[in-house]
Coordinates of C-alpha atoms and ligand atoms in Angstrom, one line a residue:
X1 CA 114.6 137.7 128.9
X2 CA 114.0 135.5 132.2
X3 CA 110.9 133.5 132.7
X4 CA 110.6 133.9 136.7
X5 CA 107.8 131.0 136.6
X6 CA 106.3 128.3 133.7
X7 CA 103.3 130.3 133.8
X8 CA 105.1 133.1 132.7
X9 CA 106.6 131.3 129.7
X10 CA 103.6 129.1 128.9
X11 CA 102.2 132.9 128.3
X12 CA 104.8 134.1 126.0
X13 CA 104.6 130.5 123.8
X14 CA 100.6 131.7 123.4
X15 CA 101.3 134.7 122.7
X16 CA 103.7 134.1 119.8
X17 CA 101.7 131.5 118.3
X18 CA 98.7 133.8 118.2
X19 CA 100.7 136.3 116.2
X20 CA 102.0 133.8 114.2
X21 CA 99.0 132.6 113.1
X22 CA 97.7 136.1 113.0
X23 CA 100.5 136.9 110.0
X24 CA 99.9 133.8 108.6
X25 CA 95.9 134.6 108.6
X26 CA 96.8 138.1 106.6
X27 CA 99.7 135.9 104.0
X28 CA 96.4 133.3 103.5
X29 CA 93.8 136.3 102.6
X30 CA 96.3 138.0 100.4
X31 CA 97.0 134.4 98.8
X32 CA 93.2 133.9 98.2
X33 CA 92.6 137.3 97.1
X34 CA 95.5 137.1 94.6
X35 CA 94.0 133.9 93.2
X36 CA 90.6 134.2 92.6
X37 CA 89.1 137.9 92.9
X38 CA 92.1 140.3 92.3
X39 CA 92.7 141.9 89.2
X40 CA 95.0 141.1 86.5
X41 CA 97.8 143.8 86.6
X42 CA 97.4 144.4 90.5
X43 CA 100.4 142.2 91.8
X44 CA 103.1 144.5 92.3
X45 CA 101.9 145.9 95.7
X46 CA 100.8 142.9 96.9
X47 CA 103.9 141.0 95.8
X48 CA 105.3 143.8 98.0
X49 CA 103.5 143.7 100.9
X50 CA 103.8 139.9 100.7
X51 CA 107.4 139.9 100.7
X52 CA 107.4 142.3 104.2
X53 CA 104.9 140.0 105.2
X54 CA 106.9 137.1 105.2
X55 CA 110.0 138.8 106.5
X56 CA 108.0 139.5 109.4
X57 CA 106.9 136.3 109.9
X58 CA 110.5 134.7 109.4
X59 CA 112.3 137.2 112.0
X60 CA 109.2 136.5 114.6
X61 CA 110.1 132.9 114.4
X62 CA 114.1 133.2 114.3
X63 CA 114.1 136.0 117.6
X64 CA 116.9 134.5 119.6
X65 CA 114.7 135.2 123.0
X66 CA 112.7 132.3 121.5
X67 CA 115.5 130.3 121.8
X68 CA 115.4 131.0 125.4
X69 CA 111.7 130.4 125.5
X70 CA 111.9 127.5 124.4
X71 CA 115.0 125.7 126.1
X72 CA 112.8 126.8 129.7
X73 CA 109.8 124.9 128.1
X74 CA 111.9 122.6 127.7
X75 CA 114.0 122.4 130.8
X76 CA 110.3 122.3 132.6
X77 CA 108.9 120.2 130.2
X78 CA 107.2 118.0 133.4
X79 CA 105.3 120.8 134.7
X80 CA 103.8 121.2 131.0
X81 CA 100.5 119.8 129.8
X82 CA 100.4 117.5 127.0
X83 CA 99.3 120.3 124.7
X84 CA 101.4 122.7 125.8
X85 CA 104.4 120.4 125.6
X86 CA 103.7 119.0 122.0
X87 CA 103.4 122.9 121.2
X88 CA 106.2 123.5 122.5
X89 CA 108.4 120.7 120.7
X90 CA 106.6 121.4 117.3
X91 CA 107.9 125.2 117.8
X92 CA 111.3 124.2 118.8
X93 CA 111.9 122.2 116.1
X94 CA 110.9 124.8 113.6
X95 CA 113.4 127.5 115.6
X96 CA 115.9 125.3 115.3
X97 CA 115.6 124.1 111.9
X98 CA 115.8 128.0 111.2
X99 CA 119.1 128.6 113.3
X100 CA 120.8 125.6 110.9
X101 CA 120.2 127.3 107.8
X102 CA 122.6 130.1 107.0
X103 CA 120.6 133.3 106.6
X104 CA 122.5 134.2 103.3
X105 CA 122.1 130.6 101.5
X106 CA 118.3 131.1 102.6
X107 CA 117.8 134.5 101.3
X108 CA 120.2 133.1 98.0
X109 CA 117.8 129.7 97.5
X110 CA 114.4 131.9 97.9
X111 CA 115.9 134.3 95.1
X112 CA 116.7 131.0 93.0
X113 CA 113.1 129.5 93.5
X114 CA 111.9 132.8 92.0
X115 CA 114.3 132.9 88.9
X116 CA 113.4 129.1 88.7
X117 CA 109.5 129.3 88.9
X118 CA 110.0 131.6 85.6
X119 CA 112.4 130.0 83.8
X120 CA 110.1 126.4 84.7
X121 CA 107.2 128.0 83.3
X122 CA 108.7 129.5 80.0
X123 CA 110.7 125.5 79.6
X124 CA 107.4 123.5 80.1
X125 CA 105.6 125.9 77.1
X126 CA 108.4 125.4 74.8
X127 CA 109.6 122.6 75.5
X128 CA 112.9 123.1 76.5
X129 CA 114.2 121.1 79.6
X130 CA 117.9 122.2 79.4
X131 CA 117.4 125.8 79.8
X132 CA 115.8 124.6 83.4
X133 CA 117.9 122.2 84.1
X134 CA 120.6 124.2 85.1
X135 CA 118.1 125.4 88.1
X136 CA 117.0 122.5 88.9
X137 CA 121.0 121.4 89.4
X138 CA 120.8 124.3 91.8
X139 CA 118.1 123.4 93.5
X140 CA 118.9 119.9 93.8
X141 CA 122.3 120.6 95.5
X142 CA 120.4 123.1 97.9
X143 CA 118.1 120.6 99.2
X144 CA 120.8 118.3 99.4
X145 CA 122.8 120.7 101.5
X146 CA 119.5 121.5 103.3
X147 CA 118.9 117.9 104.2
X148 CA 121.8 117.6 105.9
X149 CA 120.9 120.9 107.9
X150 CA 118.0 119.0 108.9
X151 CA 119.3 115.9 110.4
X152 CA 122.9 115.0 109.5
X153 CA 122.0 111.6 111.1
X154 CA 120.2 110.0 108.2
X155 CA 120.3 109.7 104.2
X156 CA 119.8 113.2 102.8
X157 CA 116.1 112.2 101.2
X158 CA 114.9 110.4 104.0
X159 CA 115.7 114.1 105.9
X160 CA 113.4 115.6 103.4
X161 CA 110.8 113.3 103.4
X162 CA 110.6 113.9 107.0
X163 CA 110.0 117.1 106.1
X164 CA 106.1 116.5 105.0
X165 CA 106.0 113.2 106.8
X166 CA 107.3 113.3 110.3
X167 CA 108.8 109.9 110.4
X168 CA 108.7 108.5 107.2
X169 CA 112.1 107.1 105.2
X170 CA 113.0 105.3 102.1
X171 CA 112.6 102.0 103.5
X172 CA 108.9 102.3 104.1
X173 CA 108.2 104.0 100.9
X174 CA 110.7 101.5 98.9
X175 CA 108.7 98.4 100.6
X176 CA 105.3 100.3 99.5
X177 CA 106.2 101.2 96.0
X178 CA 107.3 98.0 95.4
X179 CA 103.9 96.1 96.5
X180 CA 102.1 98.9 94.2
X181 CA 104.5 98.1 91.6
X182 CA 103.7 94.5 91.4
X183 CA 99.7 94.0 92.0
X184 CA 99.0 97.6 90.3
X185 CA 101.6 97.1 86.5
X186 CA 99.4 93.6 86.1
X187 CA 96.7 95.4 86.7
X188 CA 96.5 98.2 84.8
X189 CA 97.9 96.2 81.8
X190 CA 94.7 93.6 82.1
X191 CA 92.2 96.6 82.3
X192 CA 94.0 98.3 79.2
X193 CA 93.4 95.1 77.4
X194 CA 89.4 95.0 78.3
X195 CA 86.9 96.7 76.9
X196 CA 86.9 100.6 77.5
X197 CA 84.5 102.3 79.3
X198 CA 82.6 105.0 77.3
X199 CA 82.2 108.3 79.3
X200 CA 81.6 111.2 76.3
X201 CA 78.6 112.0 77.9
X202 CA 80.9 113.5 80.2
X203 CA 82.4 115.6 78.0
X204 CA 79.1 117.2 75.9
X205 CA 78.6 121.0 76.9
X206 CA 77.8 121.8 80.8
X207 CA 77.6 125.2 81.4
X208 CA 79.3 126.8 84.4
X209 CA 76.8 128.5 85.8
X210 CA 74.7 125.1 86.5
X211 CA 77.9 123.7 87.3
X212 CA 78.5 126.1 89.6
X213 CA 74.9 125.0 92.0
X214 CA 75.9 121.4 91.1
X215 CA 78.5 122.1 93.8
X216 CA 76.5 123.8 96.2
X217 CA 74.8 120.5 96.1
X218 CA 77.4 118.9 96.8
X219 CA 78.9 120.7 99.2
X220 CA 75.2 120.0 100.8
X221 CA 75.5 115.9 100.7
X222 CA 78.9 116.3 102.1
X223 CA 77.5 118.5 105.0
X224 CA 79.7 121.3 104.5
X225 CA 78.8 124.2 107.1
X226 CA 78.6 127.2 104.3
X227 CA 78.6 129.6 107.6
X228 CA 82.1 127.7 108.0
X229 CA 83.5 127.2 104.5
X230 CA 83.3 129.5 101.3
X231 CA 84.0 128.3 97.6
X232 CA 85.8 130.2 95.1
X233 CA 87.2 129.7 91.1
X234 CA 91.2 129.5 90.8
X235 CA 93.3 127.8 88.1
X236 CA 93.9 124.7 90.2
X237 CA 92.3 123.9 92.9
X238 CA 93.2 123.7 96.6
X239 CA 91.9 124.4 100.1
X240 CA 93.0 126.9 102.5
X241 CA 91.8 127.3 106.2
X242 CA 92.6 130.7 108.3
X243 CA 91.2 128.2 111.6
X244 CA 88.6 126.0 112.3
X245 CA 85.8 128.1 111.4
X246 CA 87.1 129.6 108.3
X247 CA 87.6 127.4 105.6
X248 CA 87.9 128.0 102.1
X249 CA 87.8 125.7 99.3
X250 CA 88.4 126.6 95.4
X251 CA 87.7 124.9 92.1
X252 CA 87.9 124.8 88.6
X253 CA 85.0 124.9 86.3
X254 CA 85.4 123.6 82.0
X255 CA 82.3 123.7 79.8
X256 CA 83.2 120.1 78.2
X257 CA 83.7 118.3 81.3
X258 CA 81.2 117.4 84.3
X259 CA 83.5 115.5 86.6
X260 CA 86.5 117.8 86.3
X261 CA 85.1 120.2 88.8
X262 CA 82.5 117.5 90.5
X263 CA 85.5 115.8 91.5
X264 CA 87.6 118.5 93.0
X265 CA 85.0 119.9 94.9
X266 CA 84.5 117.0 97.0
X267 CA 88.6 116.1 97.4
X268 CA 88.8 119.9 98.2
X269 CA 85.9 119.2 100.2
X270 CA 87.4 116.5 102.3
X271 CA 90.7 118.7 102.9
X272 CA 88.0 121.3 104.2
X273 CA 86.0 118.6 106.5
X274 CA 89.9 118.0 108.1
X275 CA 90.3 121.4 109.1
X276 CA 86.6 121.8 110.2
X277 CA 86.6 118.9 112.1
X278 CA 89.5 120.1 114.4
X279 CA 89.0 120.6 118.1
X280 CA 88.5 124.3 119.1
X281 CA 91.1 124.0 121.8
X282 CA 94.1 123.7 118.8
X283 CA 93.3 127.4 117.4
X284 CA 95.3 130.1 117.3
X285 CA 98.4 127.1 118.4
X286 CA 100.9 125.6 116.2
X287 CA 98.9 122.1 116.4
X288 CA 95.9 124.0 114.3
X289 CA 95.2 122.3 110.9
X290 CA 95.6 119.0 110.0
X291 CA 98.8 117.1 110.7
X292 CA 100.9 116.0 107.7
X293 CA 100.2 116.1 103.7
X294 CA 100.0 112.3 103.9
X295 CA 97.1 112.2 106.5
X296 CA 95.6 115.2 104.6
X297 CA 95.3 113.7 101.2
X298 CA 94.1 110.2 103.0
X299 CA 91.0 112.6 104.0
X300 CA 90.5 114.3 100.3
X301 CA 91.1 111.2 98.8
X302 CA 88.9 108.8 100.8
X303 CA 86.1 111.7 100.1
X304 CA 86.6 111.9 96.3
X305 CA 87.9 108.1 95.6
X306 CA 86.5 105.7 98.1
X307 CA 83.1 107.7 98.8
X308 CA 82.9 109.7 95.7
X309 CA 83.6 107.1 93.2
X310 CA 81.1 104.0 94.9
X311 CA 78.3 102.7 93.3
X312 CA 76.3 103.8 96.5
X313 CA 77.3 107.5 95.9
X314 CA 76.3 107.5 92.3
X315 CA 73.6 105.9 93.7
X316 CA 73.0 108.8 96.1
X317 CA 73.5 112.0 93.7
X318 CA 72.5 110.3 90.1
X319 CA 69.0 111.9 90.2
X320 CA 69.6 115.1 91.3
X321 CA 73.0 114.9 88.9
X322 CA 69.8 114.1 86.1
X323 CA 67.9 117.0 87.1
X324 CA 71.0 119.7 86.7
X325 CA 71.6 118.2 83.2
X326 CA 68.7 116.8 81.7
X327 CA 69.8 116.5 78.0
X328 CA 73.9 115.7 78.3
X329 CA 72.3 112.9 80.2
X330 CA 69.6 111.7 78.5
X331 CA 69.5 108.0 77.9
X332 CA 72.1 107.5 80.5
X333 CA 71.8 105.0 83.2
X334 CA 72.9 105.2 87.2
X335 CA 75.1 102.3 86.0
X336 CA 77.2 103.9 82.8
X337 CA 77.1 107.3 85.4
X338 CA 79.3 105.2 87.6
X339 CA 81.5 103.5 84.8
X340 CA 82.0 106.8 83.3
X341 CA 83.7 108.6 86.6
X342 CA 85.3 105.2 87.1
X343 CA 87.4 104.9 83.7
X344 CA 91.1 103.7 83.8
X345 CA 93.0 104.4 81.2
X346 CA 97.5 105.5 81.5
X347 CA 97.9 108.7 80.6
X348 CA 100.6 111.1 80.7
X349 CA 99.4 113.9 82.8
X350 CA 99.7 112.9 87.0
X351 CA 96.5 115.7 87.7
X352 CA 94.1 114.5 84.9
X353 CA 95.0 110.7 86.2
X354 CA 92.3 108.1 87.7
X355 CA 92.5 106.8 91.0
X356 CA 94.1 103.8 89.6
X357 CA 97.0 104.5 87.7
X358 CA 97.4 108.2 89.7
X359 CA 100.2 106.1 92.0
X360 CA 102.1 105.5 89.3
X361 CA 102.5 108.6 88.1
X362 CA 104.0 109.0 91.5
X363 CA 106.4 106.0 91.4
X364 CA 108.1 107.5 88.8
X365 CA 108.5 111.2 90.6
X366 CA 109.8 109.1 93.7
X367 CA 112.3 107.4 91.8
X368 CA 114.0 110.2 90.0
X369 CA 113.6 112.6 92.9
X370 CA 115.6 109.8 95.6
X371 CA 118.3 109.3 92.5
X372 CA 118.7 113.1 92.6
X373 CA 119.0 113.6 95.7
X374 CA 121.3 110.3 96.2
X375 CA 123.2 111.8 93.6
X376 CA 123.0 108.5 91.7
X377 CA 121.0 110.0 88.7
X378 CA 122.1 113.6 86.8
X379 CA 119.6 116.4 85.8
X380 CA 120.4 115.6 82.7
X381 CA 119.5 112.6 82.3
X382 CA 116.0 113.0 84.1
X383 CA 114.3 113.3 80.8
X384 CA 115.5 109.9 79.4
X385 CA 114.6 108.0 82.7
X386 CA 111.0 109.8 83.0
X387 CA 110.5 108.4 79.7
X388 CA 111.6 104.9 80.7
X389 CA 109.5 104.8 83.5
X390 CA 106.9 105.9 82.1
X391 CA 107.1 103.1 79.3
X392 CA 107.7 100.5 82.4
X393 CA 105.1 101.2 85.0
X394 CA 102.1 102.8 82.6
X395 CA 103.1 101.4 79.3
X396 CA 102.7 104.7 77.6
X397 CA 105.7 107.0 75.2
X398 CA 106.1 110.0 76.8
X399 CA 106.3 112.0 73.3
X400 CA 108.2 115.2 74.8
X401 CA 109.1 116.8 78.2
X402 CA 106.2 119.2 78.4
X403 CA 103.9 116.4 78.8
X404 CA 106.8 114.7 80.5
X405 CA 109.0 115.7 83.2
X406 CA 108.6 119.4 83.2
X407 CA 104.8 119.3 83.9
X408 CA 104.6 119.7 87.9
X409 CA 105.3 123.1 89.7
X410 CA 106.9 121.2 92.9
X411 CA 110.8 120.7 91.6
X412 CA 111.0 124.4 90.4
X413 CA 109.5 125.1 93.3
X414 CA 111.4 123.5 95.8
X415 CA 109.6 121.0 97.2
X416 CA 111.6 117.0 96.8
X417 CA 109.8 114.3 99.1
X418 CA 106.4 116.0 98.6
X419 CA 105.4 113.8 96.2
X420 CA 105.2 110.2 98.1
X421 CA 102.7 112.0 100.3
X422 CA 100.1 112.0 97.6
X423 CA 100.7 107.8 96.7
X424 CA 100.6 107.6 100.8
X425 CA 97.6 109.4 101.9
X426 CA 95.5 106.9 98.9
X427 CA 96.9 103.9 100.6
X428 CA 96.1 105.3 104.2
X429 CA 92.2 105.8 103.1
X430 CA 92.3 102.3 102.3
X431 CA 93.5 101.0 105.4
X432 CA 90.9 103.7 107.6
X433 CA 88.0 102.0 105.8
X434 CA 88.3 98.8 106.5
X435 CA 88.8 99.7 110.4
X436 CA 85.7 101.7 109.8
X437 CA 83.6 98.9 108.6
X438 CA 84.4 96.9 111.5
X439 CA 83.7 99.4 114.1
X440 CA 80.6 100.6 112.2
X441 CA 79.5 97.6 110.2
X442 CA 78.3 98.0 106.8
X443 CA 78.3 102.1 105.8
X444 CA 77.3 101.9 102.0
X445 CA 73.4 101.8 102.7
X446 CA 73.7 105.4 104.6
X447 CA 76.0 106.8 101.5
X448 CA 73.7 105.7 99.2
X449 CA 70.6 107.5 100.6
X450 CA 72.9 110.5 100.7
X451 CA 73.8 110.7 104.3
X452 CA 77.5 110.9 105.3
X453 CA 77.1 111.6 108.9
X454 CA 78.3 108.1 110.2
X455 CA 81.4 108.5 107.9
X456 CA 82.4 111.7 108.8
X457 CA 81.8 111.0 112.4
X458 CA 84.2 108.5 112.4
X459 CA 87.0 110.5 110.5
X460 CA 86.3 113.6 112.6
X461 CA 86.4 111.6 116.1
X462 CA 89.5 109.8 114.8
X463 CA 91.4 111.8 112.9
X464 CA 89.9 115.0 112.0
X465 CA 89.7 116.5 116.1
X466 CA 93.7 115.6 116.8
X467 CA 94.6 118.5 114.5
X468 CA 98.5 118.4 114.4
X469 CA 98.4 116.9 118.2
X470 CA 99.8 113.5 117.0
X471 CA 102.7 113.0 114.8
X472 CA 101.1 111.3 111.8
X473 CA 102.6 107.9 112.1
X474 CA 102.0 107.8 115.4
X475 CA 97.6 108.6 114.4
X476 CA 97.9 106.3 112.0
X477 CA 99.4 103.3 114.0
X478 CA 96.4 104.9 117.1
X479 CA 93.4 104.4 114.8
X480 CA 94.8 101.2 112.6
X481 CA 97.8 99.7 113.7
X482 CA 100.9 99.6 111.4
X483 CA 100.6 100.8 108.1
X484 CA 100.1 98.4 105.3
X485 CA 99.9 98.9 101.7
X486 CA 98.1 95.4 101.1
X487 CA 94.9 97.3 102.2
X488 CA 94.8 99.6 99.4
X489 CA 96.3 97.3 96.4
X490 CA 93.7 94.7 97.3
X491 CA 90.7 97.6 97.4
X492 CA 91.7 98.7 93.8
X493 CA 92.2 94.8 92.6
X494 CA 88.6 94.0 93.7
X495 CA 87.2 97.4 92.6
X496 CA 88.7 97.6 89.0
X497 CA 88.7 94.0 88.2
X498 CA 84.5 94.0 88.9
X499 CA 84.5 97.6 87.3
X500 CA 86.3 96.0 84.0
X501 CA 84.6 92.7 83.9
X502 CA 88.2 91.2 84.1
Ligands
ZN1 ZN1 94.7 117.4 97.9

């Protein structure tokens, strides 16, 4: 069709966002419902009505008139509004990353994730990389041929990256794992050698159902609207938002272990603050939501590490922590409470990892995944180097592949330069508190009477509000100037060598 005025088109943008997000709203319940109250044997209609679903959604996007749309935003881009303009560009660039890849090698890769998602799950039980890795060759090759879809322009796994970090590329992320690489290996060898924390108190029998008003409570501290965000039980955790006033978060409870759950509530908690926090103007547009992965694990993890593991938090929550479990805890001081959620120690599982050696974990996945993709490194010979790495950044054998390179979903699933957003977003929170200390001085006494007001103030009126307005490098650099990874080694030097007496 033709747009006889801007107004006209600026009304047909609006209205396809709103009915994307309206399909996407229905593909988010079904998701939720799926993984936490539907029954057992019930996925065959849903699977169903999912895959029409996200058919739908797929030819909304691709309609050629779009194209059309889009190219007049475009062409009138100066009689456009900011927002309007950025929602305009953020749209076009999904059309057109659409219109690059093939419809059949689409429809053929979806089928392969599916077939792979299986034949992952059934390898990482038994133990059995090469009957996967003949999938993950596939996939590999795909996103390699998808990469160049993308942008032809630069290496194939910088493309990617740029995928879940508008801007990011191999150079940055070399120059950051590097710095990790050398403060964090020292480090983490020195607090091996010391003495080791003793946290078993954490792991004596807490029963769900006192669990379960243990995060209410925290939810509470946190100042969670509960009119605004639900909580619900799934096998892992994660956070979903529908808009800015329906949020829903979802953990994990286990009867031997307190912090398990404690823990994921509040990083769940900080995705959930992100979305809450977002301007009402963004709804129902395709800058809703929070911006990147990177920014949006910065927010869970400076909830759950740098707030949720301080001495002034335990500080804050250790009597009413006492009163929920009088006899696990009894004997135990505010003091071993904050040891105890603080222990270090290299392990072999990336989601059971502490804050300090959880980088590592995804050093190694960056390294294999840029060989991979470079085509530097075969499939099968992923095994053997996850093993060396291992052995050279965390000093630990990794005894088989189950516990070694067939452990995450995200490779059978897909997703390559997924993974440095996780290493990033903990090196971003770093760098946001120390420009929040000197705009609002000293912050620790407020946290440790419980009150996070000041601190989320300051992430919502920086970060949180912008929604997906800003590219993420370009919020970063806004609220605190160029990135630098010196922020965060030198917060877990000073943290962990006081922690282990070093
Ligand atoms: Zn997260």
């Amino acid at each position: 069709m033709r747009y006889e005025s801007t107004q006209q088109a600026m009304e047909a943008l609006k209205k396809l966002q709103q009915t994307q997000k309206a399909y996407d709203h229905v593909l988010g319940v079904l998701y939720l419902d799926a993984t936490t109250a539907a029954p057992g044997d019930t996925w065959e209609g849903r699977g169903k009505t999912m895959e029409i679903m996200s058919q739908i959604t797929y030819d909304l996007l691709a309609d050629p008139q779009n194209g059309e749309l889009l190219s007049y935003l475009e062409e009138h881009a100066r009689e456009l509004d900011p927002q309007t303009k950025r929602e305009a560009e953020v749209l076009g660039k999904n059309y057109r990353q659409l219109q690059r890849i093939p419809a059949e090698e689409y429809v053929a890769y979806s089928v392969l994730l599916n077939d792979a998602q299986n034949v992952w799950k059934k390898a990482k039980k038994e133990d059995d990389f090469p009957s996967f890795a003949p999938y993950l060759e596939k996939i590999v090759d795909y996103n390699r041929k998808f990469a160049g879809y993308y942008n032809p322009n630069v290496p194939p796994y910088d493309a990617l990256l740029n995928e879940y970090e508008e801007g990011m590329c191999m150079e940055t992320l070399d120059r950051f794992f590097r710095e990790l690489r050398e403060s964090l290996v020292p480090l983490i060898a020195r607090v091996k050698a010391a003495e080791q924390i003793d946290d078993s108190f954490l792991h004596k029998h807490y029963p769900v159902e006192v669990q379960r008003k243990f995060s209410d409570y925290l939810m509470e501290v946190m100042g969670m609207d509960r009119s605004h965000c639900g909580i619900a039980e799934t096998e892992h955790p994660y956070t979903t938002n529908f808009n800015n006033k329906d949020v829903r978060i979802t953990t994990h409870y286990y009867e031997d272990n307190l912090v398990s759950s404690m823990f994921s509530v509040i990083h769940e908690g900080g995705h959930a603050l992100y979305e809450l926090g977002a301007d009402d103007r963004y709804n129902y547009t395709a800058l809703s939501g929070g911006v990147s992965m990177g920014i949006h694990e910065s927010q869970s993890r400076f909830y759950e590490n740098i707030i949720g593991r301080s001495p002034a938090f335990a500080h804050a929550i250790f009597p009413k922590v006492k009163e929920f479990f009088p006899e696990q805890l009894e004997g135990v001081e505010e003091e071993d409470f904050y040891r105890a959620i603080n222990k270090a120690e290299p392990s072999l599982i990336r989601i059971e990892a502490d804050e300090l050696t959880y980088t590592l974990h995804i050093m190694v996945r960056y390294e294999i995944e840029k060989q991979l993709i470079a085509g530097t490194l075969a499939v099968c010979h992923v095994p053997r180097e996850w093993k060396r790495l291992y052995r050279e950044y965390l000093g630990v054998e990794v005894p088989n592949d189950t516990l070694g390179c067939l452990q995450d979903s995200h490779w059978s699933g897909g997703s390559f330069g997924y993974f440095p957003s996780y290493a990033l977003g903990s090196a971003y929170g770093a760098q946001m508190l120390v420009k929040m200390q000197e705009d609002l001085g000293d912050i620790w006494a407020d946290v440790a009477r419980g009150d996070l007001s000041k601190v989320t103030g300051w992430l919502r009126e920086h970060i949180h509000r912008h929604a997906s307005f800003y590219k993420p490098g370009e919020l970063f650099r806004s609220v605190c100037g160029e990135f630098d990874p010196k922020f965060y080694t030198d917060y877990l030097t000073e943290k962990y060598t006081r922690l282990y007496r070093l």
